[in-house]
Amino acid sequence: MNSRVYRMTARAQAAEQTGERIVDAMLRRFATHPYDHIRLEDVASDAAVTVQTVIRRFGGKPGLMTATVERELGRIAAARSAAAPGEPADTIDALAAHYEQYGSLILKMYAEAHLVPGLPEIAGRGREYHLDWCRSAFAAHLDTRGDPAARERRLAQLVAVCDATTWRILRQDMGLDPEQTRLALAELVHPLLREPG
């Protein structure tokens, strides 16, 4: 590799790392502050860059917020795949662990999506992903003896029970510990499942 190509590669890697630092800083701020209270000056300071660097890279606070959510949605989907098809008990265990890590962030993003141009569409993709995940994770247990309406109703029930809002009610509103939350989710899901076959 000649020195010019090496310098270009190193510059691109440095720019990528800077972008990741800025997104990390925005994510930390978003996790603890309302979107309206987040200032680019604070994000830039946290990331050890100038505000101009943030604006040049992301176009402003809305662009930075959507880039942050896009990245995290990819990470959340990858983590969620660990809770995909298998034994229902294992699926619920993985889902409960997933929400311990990401639940509060998911709910905050949905609650504040209307404040950021482009974020409602991303939130909509997140909801579609949750529906598809439930359909896939419980596919073997959705047989309702040839009744399509009953199958759709059963899927809707599973989507609701497995939603981050249900986790929040159990874990945060009712104060259950992680193990009791996992058990409560399993007890809610179990009656909705049919034995495969």
CSV table of C-alpha atoms in Angstrom, one decimal:
chain,number,residue,atom,x,y,z
A,1,MET,CA,0.0,0.0,0.0
A,2,ASN,CA,1.5,3.3,-1.0
A,3,SER,CA,1.7,6.2,1.5
A,4,ARG,CA,-1.0,8.2,-0.1
A,5,VAL,CA,-3.5,5.3,0.1
A,6,TYR,CA,-2.4,4.7,3.7
A,7,ARG,CA,-3.0,8.3,4.6
A,8,MET,CA,-6.5,8.3,3.0
A,9,THR,CA,-7.4,5.0,4.8
A,10,ALA,CA,-6.1,6.4,8.1
A,11,ARG,CA,-8.1,9.6,7.6
A,12,ALA,CA,-11.2,7.7,6.8
A,13,GLN,CA,-10.8,5.5,9.9
A,14,ALA,CA,-10.2,8.6,12.1
A,15,ALA,CA,-13.4,10.2,10.6
A,16,GLU,CA,-15.4,7.0,11.3
A,17,GLN,CA,-14.1,6.9,14.9
A,18,THR,CA,-15.0,10.6,15.4
A,19,GLY,CA,-18.5,9.9,14.1
A,20,GLU,CA,-18.9,7.0,16.5
A,21,ARG,CA,-17.7,9.1,19.4
A,22,ILE,CA,-20.2,11.8,18.6
A,23,VAL,CA,-23.0,9.2,18.3
A,24,ASP,CA,-22.0,7.6,21.6
A,25,ALA,CA,-22.0,11.1,23.2
A,26,MET,CA,-25.5,11.7,21.9
A,27,LEU,CA,-26.7,8.4,23.0
A,28,ARG,CA,-25.5,9.0,26.6
A,29,ARG,CA,-27.2,12.4,26.6
A,30,PHE,CA,-30.4,11.0,25.2
A,31,ALA,CA,-30.5,8.2,27.8
A,32,THR,CA,-30.6,10.8,30.7
A,33,HIS,CA,-32.0,14.0,29.2
A,34,PRO,CA,-35.2,14.9,27.3
A,35,TYR,CA,-34.4,15.5,23.6
A,36,ASP,CA,-35.4,19.2,23.9
A,37,HIS,CA,-32.8,19.7,26.6
A,38,ILE,CA,-29.9,18.2,24.7
A,39,ARG,CA,-27.5,20.9,23.4
A,40,LEU,CA,-25.0,20.2,20.6
A,41,GLU,CA,-22.4,22.1,22.6
A,42,ASP,CA,-22.6,19.5,25.3
A,43,VAL,CA,-22.6,16.6,22.9
A,44,ALA,CA,-19.6,18.1,21.1
A,45,SER,CA,-17.8,18.6,24.4
A,46,ASP,CA,-18.5,15.0,25.5
A,47,ALA,CA,-17.1,13.8,22.2
A,48,ALA,CA,-14.0,16.1,22.3
A,49,VAL,CA,-14.9,17.8,19.0
A,50,THR,CA,-16.3,21.2,18.0
A,51,VAL,CA,-19.9,21.9,17.3
A,52,GLN,CA,-18.9,22.7,13.7
A,53,THR,CA,-17.6,19.1,13.4
A,54,VAL,CA,-20.9,17.7,14.6
A,55,ILE,CA,-22.9,19.9,12.2
A,56,ARG,CA,-20.5,19.1,9.3
A,57,ARG,CA,-20.9,15.4,10.0
A,58,PHE,CA,-24.7,15.2,10.9
A,59,GLY,CA,-26.2,18.5,9.7
A,60,GLY,CA,-27.5,19.4,13.2
A,61,LYS,CA,-29.3,17.9,16.2
A,62,PRO,CA,-32.1,16.2,14.3
A,63,GLY,CA,-29.7,14.5,11.9
A,64,LEU,CA,-27.5,13.4,14.8
A,65,MET,CA,-30.5,12.0,16.7
A,66,THR,CA,-31.7,10.0,13.7
A,67,ALA,CA,-28.2,8.7,13.0
A,68,THR,CA,-28.0,7.6,16.7
A,69,VAL,CA,-31.3,5.9,16.6
A,70,GLU,CA,-30.5,4.2,13.3
A,71,ARG,CA,-27.3,2.8,14.7
A,72,GLU,CA,-29.0,1.6,17.9
A,73,LEU,CA,-31.9,0.1,16.1
A,74,GLY,CA,-29.4,-2.1,14.2
A,75,ARG,CA,-27.8,-3.1,17.4
A,76,ILE,CA,-31.1,-3.8,19.1
A,77,ALA,CA,-32.2,-5.9,16.1
A,78,ALA,CA,-29.0,-7.9,16.3
A,79,ALA,CA,-29.4,-8.5,20.0
A,80,ARG,CA,-33.1,-9.4,19.5
A,81,SER,CA,-32.1,-12.1,17.0
A,82,ALA,CA,-30.6,-13.9,20.0
A,83,ALA,CA,-34.1,-14.2,21.3
A,84,ALA,CA,-35.5,-15.7,18.1
A,85,PRO,CA,-37.1,-19.1,17.4
A,86,GLY,CA,-36.4,-21.8,19.9
A,87,GLU,CA,-38.1,-23.2,22.9
A,88,PRO,CA,-40.6,-20.6,24.2
A,89,ALA,CA,-39.0,-20.5,27.7
A,90,ASP,CA,-35.6,-19.7,26.1
A,91,THR,CA,-37.2,-17.1,23.9
A,92,ILE,CA,-38.8,-15.3,26.9
A,93,ASP,CA,-35.6,-15.5,28.9
A,94,ALA,CA,-33.7,-13.9,26.1
A,95,LEU,CA,-36.4,-11.3,25.6
A,96,ALA,CA,-36.4,-10.3,29.2
A,97,ALA,CA,-32.6,-10.0,29.2
A,98,HIS,CA,-32.9,-7.9,26.0
A,99,TYR,CA,-35.3,-5.5,27.7
A,100,GLU,CA,-33.1,-5.2,30.8
A,101,GLN,CA,-30.4,-3.8,28.4
A,102,TYR,CA,-32.5,-1.9,25.9
A,103,GLY,CA,-36.1,-1.5,27.2
A,104,SER,CA,-35.8,2.0,28.7
A,105,LEU,CA,-34.0,3.3,25.6
A,106,ILE,CA,-36.6,1.8,23.2
A,107,LEU,CA,-39.5,3.3,25.2
A,108,LYS,CA,-37.8,6.8,25.4
A,109,MET,CA,-37.2,6.8,21.6
A,110,TYR,CA,-40.9,6.0,21.0
A,111,ALA,CA,-42.1,8.6,23.4
A,112,GLU,CA,-39.9,11.4,21.9
A,113,ALA,CA,-40.0,10.3,18.2
A,114,HIS,CA,-42.5,13.1,17.3
A,115,LEU,CA,-39.9,15.7,18.3
A,116,VAL,CA,-37.4,14.8,15.6
A,117,PRO,CA,-38.0,14.9,11.8
A,118,GLY,CA,-37.5,11.4,10.4
A,119,LEU,CA,-37.7,9.6,13.7
A,120,PRO,CA,-41.4,8.6,13.5
A,121,GLU,CA,-40.5,6.6,10.4
A,122,ILE,CA,-37.7,4.9,12.2
A,123,ALA,CA,-40.0,4.1,15.1
A,124,GLY,CA,-42.4,2.6,12.7
A,125,ARG,CA,-39.7,0.3,11.4
A,126,GLY,CA,-39.0,-0.7,14.9
A,127,ARG,CA,-42.7,-1.6,15.5
A,128,GLU,CA,-42.7,-3.6,12.2
A,129,TYR,CA,-39.6,-5.4,13.3
A,130,HIS,CA,-41.2,-6.3,16.7
A,131,LEU,CA,-44.3,-7.7,14.8
A,132,ASP,CA,-42.1,-9.8,12.4
A,133,TRP,CA,-40.0,-11.0,15.4
A,134,CYS,CA,-43.1,-12.2,17.2
A,135,ARG,CA,-44.4,-13.9,14.1
A,136,SER,CA,-41.1,-15.7,13.6
A,137,ALA,CA,-40.3,-16.5,17.3
A,138,PHE,CA,-43.7,-18.1,17.9
A,139,ALA,CA,-44.4,-19.4,14.4
A,140,ALA,CA,-44.6,-23.0,15.5
A,141,HIS,CA,-47.2,-22.1,18.2
A,142,LEU,CA,-49.5,-20.0,16.2
A,143,ASP,CA,-51.6,-22.8,14.8
A,144,THR,CA,-55.2,-22.1,15.5
A,145,ARG,CA,-56.7,-24.9,13.5
A,146,GLY,CA,-57.2,-23.2,10.2
A,147,ASP,CA,-58.8,-20.1,11.6
A,148,PRO,CA,-57.0,-17.0,10.1
A,149,ALA,CA,-58.8,-14.5,12.3
A,150,ALA,CA,-57.9,-16.5,15.4
A,151,ARG,CA,-54.3,-16.7,14.2
A,152,GLU,CA,-54.1,-12.9,13.8
A,153,ARG,CA,-55.7,-12.4,17.1
A,154,ARG,CA,-53.2,-14.7,18.8
A,155,LEU,CA,-50.3,-13.0,17.1
A,156,ALA,CA,-51.7,-9.6,18.2
A,157,GLN,CA,-51.8,-10.9,21.8
A,158,LEU,CA,-48.2,-12.1,21.6
A,159,VAL,CA,-47.1,-8.7,20.1
A,160,ALA,CA,-48.7,-6.9,23.1
A,161,VAL,CA,-47.4,-9.2,25.8
A,162,CYS,CA,-43.9,-9.2,24.3
A,163,ASP,CA,-43.8,-5.4,23.9
A,164,ALA,CA,-41.4,-3.2,25.8
A,165,THR,CA,-44.4,-1.4,27.3
A,166,THR,CA,-45.5,-4.6,29.1
A,167,TRP,CA,-41.9,-5.1,30.3
A,168,ARG,CA,-42.0,-1.5,31.6
A,169,ILE,CA,-45.3,-2.0,33.5
A,170,LEU,CA,-43.9,-5.2,35.2
A,171,ARG,CA,-40.4,-4.0,35.8
A,172,GLN,CA,-40.7,-0.3,36.4
A,173,ASP,CA,-44.3,0.5,37.3
A,174,MET,CA,-44.9,-2.5,39.5
A,175,GLY,CA,-41.3,-2.8,40.7
A,176,LEU,CA,-40.7,-6.5,39.9
A,177,ASP,CA,-37.1,-7.6,39.9
A,178,PRO,CA,-35.6,-9.0,36.7
A,179,GLU,CA,-36.3,-12.6,37.6
A,180,GLN,CA,-39.9,-11.9,38.6
A,181,THR,CA,-40.4,-9.9,35.5
A,182,ARG,CA,-39.1,-12.8,33.4
A,183,LEU,CA,-41.4,-15.2,35.2
A,184,ALA,CA,-44.4,-12.9,34.7
A,185,LEU,CA,-43.7,-12.6,31.0
A,186,ALA,CA,-43.5,-16.4,30.7
A,187,GLU,CA,-46.8,-16.8,32.6
A,188,LEU,CA,-48.5,-14.3,30.2
A,189,VAL,CA,-47.1,-15.9,27.1
A,190,HIS,CA,-47.5,-19.6,28.0
A,191,PRO,CA,-51.4,-19.8,27.7
A,192,LEU,CA,-51.2,-18.2,24.2
A,193,LEU,CA,-49.1,-21.0,22.8
A,194,ARG,CA,-50.2,-24.2,21.2
A,195,GLU,CA,-48.1,-27.3,21.1
A,196,PRO,CA,-46.5,-27.6,17.7
A,197,GLY,CA,-47.6,-30.4,15.5
